[in-house]
XYZ file of C-alpha atoms in Angstrom:
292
model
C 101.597 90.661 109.914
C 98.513 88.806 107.813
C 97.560 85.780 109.027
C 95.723 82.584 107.511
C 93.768 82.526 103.968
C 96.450 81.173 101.900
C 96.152 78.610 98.981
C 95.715 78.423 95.138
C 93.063 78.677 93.055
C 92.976 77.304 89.584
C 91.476 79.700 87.172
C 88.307 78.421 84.127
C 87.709 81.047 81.849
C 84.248 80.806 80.113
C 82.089 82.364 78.189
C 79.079 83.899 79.940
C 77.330 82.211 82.972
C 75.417 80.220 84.079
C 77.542 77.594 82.018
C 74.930 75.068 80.190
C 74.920 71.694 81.001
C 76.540 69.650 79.017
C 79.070 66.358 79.780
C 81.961 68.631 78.693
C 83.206 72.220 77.425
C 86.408 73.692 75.487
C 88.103 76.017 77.627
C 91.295 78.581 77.451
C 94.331 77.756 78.929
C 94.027 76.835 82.828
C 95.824 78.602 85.599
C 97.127 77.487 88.819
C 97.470 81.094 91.004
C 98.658 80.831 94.127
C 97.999 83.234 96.962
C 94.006 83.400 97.800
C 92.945 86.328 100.286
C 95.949 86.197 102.681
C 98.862 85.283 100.281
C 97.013 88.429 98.129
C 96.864 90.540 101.375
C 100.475 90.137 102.019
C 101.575 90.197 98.386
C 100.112 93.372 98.045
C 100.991 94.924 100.965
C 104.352 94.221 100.078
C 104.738 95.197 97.053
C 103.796 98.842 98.274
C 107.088 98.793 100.422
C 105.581 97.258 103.765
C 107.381 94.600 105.421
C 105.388 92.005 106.017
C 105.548 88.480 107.376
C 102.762 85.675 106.321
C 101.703 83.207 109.065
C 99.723 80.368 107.958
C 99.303 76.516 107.663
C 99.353 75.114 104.078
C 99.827 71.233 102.971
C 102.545 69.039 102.440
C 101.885 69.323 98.790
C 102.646 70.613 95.885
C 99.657 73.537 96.041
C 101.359 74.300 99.339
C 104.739 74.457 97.372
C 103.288 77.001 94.762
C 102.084 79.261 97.573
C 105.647 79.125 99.069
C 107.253 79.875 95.872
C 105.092 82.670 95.223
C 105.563 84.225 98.245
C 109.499 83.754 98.268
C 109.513 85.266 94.981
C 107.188 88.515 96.048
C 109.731 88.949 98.971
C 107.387 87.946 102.052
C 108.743 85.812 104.283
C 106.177 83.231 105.514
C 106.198 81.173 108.899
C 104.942 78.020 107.345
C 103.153 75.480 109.495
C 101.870 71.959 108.178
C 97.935 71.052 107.513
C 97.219 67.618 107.899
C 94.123 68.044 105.638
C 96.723 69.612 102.867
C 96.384 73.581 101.281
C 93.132 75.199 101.009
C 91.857 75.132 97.121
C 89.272 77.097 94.870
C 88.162 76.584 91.414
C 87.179 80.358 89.813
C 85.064 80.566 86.922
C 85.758 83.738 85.119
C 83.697 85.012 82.252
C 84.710 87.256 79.787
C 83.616 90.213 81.839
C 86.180 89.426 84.571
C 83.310 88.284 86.964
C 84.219 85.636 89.140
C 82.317 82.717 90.780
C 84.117 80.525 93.473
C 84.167 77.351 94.878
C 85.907 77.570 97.880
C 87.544 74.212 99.643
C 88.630 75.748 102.686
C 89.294 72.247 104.353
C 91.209 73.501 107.695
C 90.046 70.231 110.484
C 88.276 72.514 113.173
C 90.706 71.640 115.554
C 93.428 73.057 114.203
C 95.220 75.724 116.381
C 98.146 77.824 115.353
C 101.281 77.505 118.640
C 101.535 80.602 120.362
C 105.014 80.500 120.518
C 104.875 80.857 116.546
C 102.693 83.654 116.434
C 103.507 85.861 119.577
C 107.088 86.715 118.677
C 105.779 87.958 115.170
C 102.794 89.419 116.898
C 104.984 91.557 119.828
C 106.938 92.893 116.398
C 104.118 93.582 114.705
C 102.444 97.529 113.861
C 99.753 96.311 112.209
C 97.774 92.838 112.116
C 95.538 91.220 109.235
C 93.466 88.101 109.847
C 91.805 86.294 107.359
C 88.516 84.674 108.339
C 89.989 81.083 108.791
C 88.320 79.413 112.240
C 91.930 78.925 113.520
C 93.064 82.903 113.949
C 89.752 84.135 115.922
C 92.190 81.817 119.047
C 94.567 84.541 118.044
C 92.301 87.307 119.279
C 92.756 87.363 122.924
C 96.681 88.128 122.506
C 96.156 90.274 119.824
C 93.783 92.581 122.138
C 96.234 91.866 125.643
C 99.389 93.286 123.484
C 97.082 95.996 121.745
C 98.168 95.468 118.238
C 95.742 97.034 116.124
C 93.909 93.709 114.036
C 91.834 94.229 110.506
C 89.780 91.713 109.101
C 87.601 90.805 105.546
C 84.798 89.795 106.314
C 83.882 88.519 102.528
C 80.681 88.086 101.875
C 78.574 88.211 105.129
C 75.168 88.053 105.320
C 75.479 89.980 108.761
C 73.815 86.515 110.642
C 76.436 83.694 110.027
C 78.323 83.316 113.269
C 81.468 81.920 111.814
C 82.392 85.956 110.776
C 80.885 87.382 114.417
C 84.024 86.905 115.661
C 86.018 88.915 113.801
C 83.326 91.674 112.931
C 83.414 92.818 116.550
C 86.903 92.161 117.412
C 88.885 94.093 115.231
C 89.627 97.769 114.875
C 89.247 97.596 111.136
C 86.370 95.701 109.270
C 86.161 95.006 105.410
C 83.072 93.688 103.844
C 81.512 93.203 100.285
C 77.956 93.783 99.125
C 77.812 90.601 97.806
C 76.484 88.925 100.757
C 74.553 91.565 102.613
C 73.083 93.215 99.320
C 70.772 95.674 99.714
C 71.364 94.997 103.752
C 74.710 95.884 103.562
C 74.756 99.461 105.861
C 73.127 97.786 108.443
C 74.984 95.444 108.935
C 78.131 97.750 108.545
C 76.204 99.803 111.732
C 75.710 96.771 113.520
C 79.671 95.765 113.619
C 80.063 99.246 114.098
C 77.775 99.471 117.605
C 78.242 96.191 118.998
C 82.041 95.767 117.550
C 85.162 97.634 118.553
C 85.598 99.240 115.238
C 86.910 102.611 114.569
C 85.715 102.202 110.738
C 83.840 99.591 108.608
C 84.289 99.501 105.207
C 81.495 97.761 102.549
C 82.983 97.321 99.278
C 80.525 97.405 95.900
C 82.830 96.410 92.933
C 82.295 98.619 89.872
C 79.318 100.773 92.396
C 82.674 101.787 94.484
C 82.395 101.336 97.917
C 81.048 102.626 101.269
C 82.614 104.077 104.487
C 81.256 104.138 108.096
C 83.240 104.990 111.239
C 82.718 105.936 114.097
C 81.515 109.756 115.339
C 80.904 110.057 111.204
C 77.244 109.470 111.114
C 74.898 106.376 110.777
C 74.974 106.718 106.866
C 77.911 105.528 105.023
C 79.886 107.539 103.019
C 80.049 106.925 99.560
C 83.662 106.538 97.786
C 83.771 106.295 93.937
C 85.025 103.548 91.847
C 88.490 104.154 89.645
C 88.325 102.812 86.553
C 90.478 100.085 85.970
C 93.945 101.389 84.163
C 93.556 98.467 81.150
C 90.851 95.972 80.430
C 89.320 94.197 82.463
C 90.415 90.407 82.918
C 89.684 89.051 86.564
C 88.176 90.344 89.105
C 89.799 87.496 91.431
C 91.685 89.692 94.051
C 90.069 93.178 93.820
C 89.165 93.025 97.569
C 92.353 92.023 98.366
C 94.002 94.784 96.870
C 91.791 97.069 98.068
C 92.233 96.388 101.742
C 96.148 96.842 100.840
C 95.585 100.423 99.357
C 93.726 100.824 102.229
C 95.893 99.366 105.097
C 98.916 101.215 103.122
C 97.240 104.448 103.872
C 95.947 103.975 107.195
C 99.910 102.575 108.576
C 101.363 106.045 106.376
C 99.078 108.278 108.869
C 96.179 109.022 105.978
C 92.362 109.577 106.811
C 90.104 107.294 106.347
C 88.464 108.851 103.443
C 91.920 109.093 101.776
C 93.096 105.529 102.396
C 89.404 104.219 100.745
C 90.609 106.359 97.222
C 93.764 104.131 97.164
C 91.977 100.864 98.011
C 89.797 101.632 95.067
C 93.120 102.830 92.949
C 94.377 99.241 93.773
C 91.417 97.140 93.507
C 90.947 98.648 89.792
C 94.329 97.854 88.968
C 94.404 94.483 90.257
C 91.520 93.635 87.236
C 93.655 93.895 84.827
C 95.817 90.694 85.880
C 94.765 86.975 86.216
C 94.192 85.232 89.738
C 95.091 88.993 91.763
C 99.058 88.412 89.679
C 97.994 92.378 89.240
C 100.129 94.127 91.617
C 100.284 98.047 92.408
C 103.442 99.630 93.060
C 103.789 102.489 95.423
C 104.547 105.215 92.803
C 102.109 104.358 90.566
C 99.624 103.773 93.678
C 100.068 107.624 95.121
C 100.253 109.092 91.242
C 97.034 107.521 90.259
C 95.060 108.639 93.173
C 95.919 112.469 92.277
């Protein structure tokens, strides 16, 4: 069950950043992909041969339409809710590289609460839940811990301080997390969900530098776990987290250890670089050969 952190994000490719000023610039063709981290999380997840079911609020609109379609057509089904404020947006900017830069319009009103009676009956079903970072599923939390459904999280880019995250740092049983906020900081702050959290295992991912591995009784350093190198070129980078917490959750729900579920959630992420806007999905096959 993944819940929240669906939308659609319309991809610019340019040439190298930071883009000049200038009143305008030629760009390549434009994409609308729809998905963003929890349409990507349940994508992915399914198209390793978990079932999965996508709760989440998206707009009356016709982004909200594209992230329905998508998901009908990657064979999640999705228990759709209406946002008054319409479906969350991002603009990418990709260079030619495959690096990314976002601007994120996450536009959920702060009030807005998902019904329990939509979310328990998936929830009392449910092996495994994912929650995406939007304000609305941390209400989720105190159900998810009475029925003791085990609950993962990305945390993104936390800087370790921003309370908006604290919430689901030391609340779930899984925690994913990219350098790119905590930099240098980043296995501290991995210990610090770790001590003060519930976690059994934190997991700081690094992009090309691979990622990093804490959990608990393992030690207070994390352990490193190499990079894979993508199995094409490299043309967006939009998604690699996402499909590295499905290698990952794929692993941990097939009874793998932790350091063998962090090989295939690098195996995926590389393999989601070679598509546009995280379109790159890993099958199961080719997801076990590769990490041989």
């Amino acid at each position: 069950m993944v819940v929240g952190g669906g939308g659609v994000d319309t991809v610019v490719r340019v040439g190298s950043p930071p883009v000049p000023p200038a009143d305008a610039h030629g760009v390549g063709p434009i994409l609308e992909s729809p998905g963003q981290t929890g349409g990507n999380v349940a994508l992915g997840c399914r198209a390793l041969g978990l079932d999965v079911t996508f709760l989440d609020f998206v707009g009356d609109d016709w982004p909200g339409r594209l992230v329905r379609e998508r998901l009908a057509a990657g064979g999640v089904p999705f228990e759709s809710l209406i946002s008054p404020a319409g479906t969350r947006r991002a603009v990418n900017l990709v260079d030619a590289s495959g690096r990314r830069t976002s601007f994120y319009d996450g536009r959920d009103p702060a009030d807005l609460r998902m019904p329990r009676d939509v979310y328990l009956p998936q929830l009392r079903r449910a092996r495994h839940v994912h929650l995406s970072i939007v304000n609305f599923a941390r209400f989720l939390l105190d159900d998810i811990e009475e029925l003791g459904v085990p609950v993962s999280t990305d945390l993104h880019d936390w800087d370790g301080l921003a309370d908006h995250h604290r919430d689901f740092a030391l609340r779930s049983d899984l925690v994913f997390l990219s350098s790119a906020g905590s930099g240098e900081r980043m296995a501290s702050v991995m210990r610090e969900i770790l001590s003060e959290g519930r976690a059994e295992a934190v997991v700081g991912t690094a992009g090309a530098g691979g990622s990093y591995l804490l959990s608990r009784g393992g030690g207070s350093v994390p352990r490193p776990v190499p990079a894979v190198a993508p199995p094409g070129p490299v043309v967006d980078s939009n998604g690699a987290g996402d499909a590295y917490v499905c290698g990952f959750l794929y692993g941990r729900l097939s009874g793998l250890g932790l350091e063998e579920c962090a090989r295939l959630g690098a195996v995926a992420g590389a393999h989601a670089c070679t598509g546009t806007g995280g379109t790159a999905l890993i099958g199961r096959e080719r997801l076990l050969a590769a990490q041989v």
